[in-house]
Amino acid sequence: MKTIEQFLESKDIRVTAMRLLVYKFLAEKEVTVTLSDIENAFAKADRTTLYRTVKTFEDKGIVHQIDDGTGITKYALCEKGCNCEIETDLHLHFHCNNCGETVCLTEHKIPQIKVPDGFVSENVNLVVKGICDKCSGQ
Ligand SMILES: [Zn+2]
Ligand SMILES: [Zn+2]
Ligand SMILES: [Zn+2]
């Protein structure tokens, strides 16, 4: 079992107290979070530092951004072994119209989407909207 420190170092991320805390915060969340969620959780921390921490995680490929159509960017930790590769790693996201939460459906990969010749896909964002399992009570 790798420690978080070792994991971050293996991703070429210099370990700082702040980075450890933000990583743990994200790891404990079952739903995607906004920057304000992170800011609220670390009210004493400098906002720029928090933003840079998330940005670093994203650049190093351990966090992905989700645009769920609400206009507020959400973030979630990537799965182990994820390279955010468009062909293999991208998964569906589900936005609940009732509770407003957006979750990663990591078991459900985005099917390969063909684009016309001359077009180059760089990212695919697929959000399913509806009622989540907690709200539907099923
Ligand atoms: Zn990823
Ligand atoms: Zn819900
Ligand atoms: Zn996700």
CSV table of C-alpha atoms in Angstrom, one decimal, residues 6-122:
chain,number,residue,atom,x,y,z
A,6,GLN,CA,4.7,8.3,-2.4
A,7,PHE,CA,1.8,8.4,-4.8
A,8,LEU,CA,2.1,12.2,-5.3
A,9,GLU,CA,5.9,11.9,-5.7
A,10,SER,CA,5.4,9.2,-8.3
A,11,LYS,CA,3.3,11.7,-10.3
A,12,ASP,CA,6.1,14.2,-10.0
A,13,ILE,CA,4.2,16.3,-7.5
A,14,ARG,CA,6.2,17.9,-4.7
A,15,VAL,CA,4.5,17.0,-1.5
A,16,THR,CA,3.4,19.9,0.7
A,17,ALA,CA,1.1,20.0,3.7
A,18,MET,CA,-1.6,21.8,1.6
A,19,ARG,CA,-1.4,19.3,-1.3
A,20,LEU,CA,-1.8,16.4,1.1
A,21,LEU,CA,-4.8,18.0,2.7
A,22,VAL,CA,-6.5,18.8,-0.6
A,23,TYR,CA,-5.8,15.3,-1.9
A,24,LYS,CA,-7.3,13.7,1.2
A,25,PHE,CA,-10.3,16.0,0.9
A,26,LEU,CA,-10.9,15.0,-2.7
A,27,ALA,CA,-10.3,11.3,-1.9
A,28,GLU,CA,-13.0,11.3,0.8
A,29,LYS,CA,-15.6,12.8,-1.5
A,30,GLU,CA,-18.0,10.6,-3.3
A,31,VAL,CA,-19.2,13.4,-5.5
A,32,THR,CA,-17.4,16.0,-7.6
A,33,VAL,CA,-16.5,19.3,-5.9
A,34,THR,CA,-16.3,22.9,-6.9
A,35,LEU,CA,-13.5,25.2,-6.1
A,36,SER,CA,-15.8,26.9,-3.5
A,37,ASP,CA,-16.3,23.6,-1.8
A,38,ILE,CA,-12.6,23.3,-1.5
A,39,GLU,CA,-12.3,26.9,-0.3
A,40,ASN,CA,-15.0,26.3,2.3
A,41,ALA,CA,-13.3,23.2,3.5
A,42,PHE,CA,-10.0,25.1,4.0
A,43,ALA,CA,-11.4,28.5,5.0
A,44,LYS,CA,-8.1,29.6,6.5
A,45,ALA,CA,-6.0,28.8,3.4
A,46,ASP,CA,-5.1,31.2,0.7
A,47,ARG,CA,-7.4,30.9,-2.2
A,48,THR,CA,-4.7,31.3,-4.8
A,49,THR,CA,-2.8,28.4,-3.2
A,50,LEU,CA,-5.9,26.2,-3.3
A,51,TYR,CA,-6.5,27.0,-6.9
A,52,ARG,CA,-2.9,26.3,-7.8
A,53,THR,CA,-3.0,23.0,-5.9
A,54,VAL,CA,-6.0,21.9,-7.9
A,55,LYS,CA,-4.4,23.1,-11.1
A,56,THR,CA,-1.2,21.2,-10.3
A,57,PHE,CA,-3.2,18.0,-9.7
A,58,GLU,CA,-5.0,18.5,-13.0
A,59,ASP,CA,-1.8,19.2,-14.9
A,60,LYS,CA,-0.3,16.0,-13.4
A,61,GLY,CA,-3.3,14.0,-14.4
A,62,ILE,CA,-4.6,13.0,-11.0
A,63,VAL,CA,-7.6,15.3,-11.1
A,64,HIS,CA,-10.1,15.9,-13.9
A,65,GLN,CA,-12.5,18.7,-14.6
A,66,ILE,CA,-16.1,18.2,-15.2
A,67,ASP,CA,-18.3,20.6,-17.0
A,68,ASP,CA,-21.8,19.5,-16.0
A,69,GLY,CA,-23.6,22.4,-17.7
A,70,THR,CA,-24.3,24.2,-14.5
A,71,GLY,CA,-21.7,26.8,-15.4
A,72,ILE,CA,-19.6,25.8,-12.4
A,73,THR,CA,-16.6,23.6,-13.0
A,74,LYS,CA,-16.4,20.5,-10.9
A,75,TYR,CA,-13.3,18.5,-10.0
A,76,ALA,CA,-12.8,14.9,-9.0
A,77,LEU,CA,-9.8,12.6,-8.4
A,78,CYS,CA,-8.9,10.3,-11.3
A,79,GLU,CA,-9.0,6.6,-10.8
A,80,LYS,CA,-5.8,4.7,-10.3
A,81,GLY,CA,-4.0,4.3,-13.6
A,82,CYS,CA,-6.0,7.0,-15.4
A,83,ASN,CA,-4.2,9.0,-18.0
A,84,CYS,CA,-7.3,11.0,-19.0
A,85,GLU,CA,-6.8,9.4,-22.4
A,86,ILE,CA,-9.7,10.2,-24.7
A,87,GLU,CA,-10.0,6.6,-26.0
A,88,THR,CA,-9.6,4.7,-22.8
A,89,ASP,CA,-10.1,6.7,-19.6
A,90,LEU,CA,-12.9,9.1,-20.0
A,91,HIS,CA,-16.1,8.2,-18.2
A,92,LEU,CA,-19.7,9.4,-18.0
A,93,HIS,CA,-20.7,11.9,-15.4
A,94,PHE,CA,-24.2,12.1,-13.9
A,95,HIS,CA,-25.8,15.3,-12.8
A,96,CYS,CA,-28.7,15.0,-10.4
A,97,ASN,CA,-31.4,17.6,-11.1
A,98,ASN,CA,-32.8,17.0,-7.6
A,99,CYS,CA,-29.8,17.4,-5.3
A,100,GLY,CA,-27.6,19.1,-7.7
A,101,GLU,CA,-24.6,16.7,-7.2
A,102,THR,CA,-22.5,15.5,-10.0
A,103,VAL,CA,-20.8,12.1,-9.7
A,104,CYS,CA,-18.2,10.2,-11.7
A,105,LEU,CA,-19.6,7.0,-13.3
A,106,THR,CA,-16.1,5.6,-13.6
A,107,GLU,CA,-17.3,2.1,-14.6
A,108,HIS,CA,-19.1,3.6,-17.6
A,109,LYS,CA,-16.6,4.7,-20.2
A,110,ILE,CA,-17.5,7.1,-22.9
A,111,PRO,CA,-17.9,5.1,-26.1
A,112,GLN,CA,-15.5,6.1,-28.9
A,113,ILE,CA,-17.0,9.0,-30.7
A,114,LYS,CA,-16.1,9.4,-34.4
A,115,VAL,CA,-15.5,12.9,-35.8
A,116,PRO,CA,-15.1,13.7,-39.5
A,117,ASP,CA,-11.8,13.6,-41.2
A,118,GLY,CA,-9.7,16.6,-40.4
A,119,PHE,CA,-11.2,17.1,-36.9
A,120,VAL,CA,-9.1,16.2,-33.9
A,121,SER,CA,-10.8,15.3,-30.6
A,122,GLU,CA,-9.0,16.6,-27.6
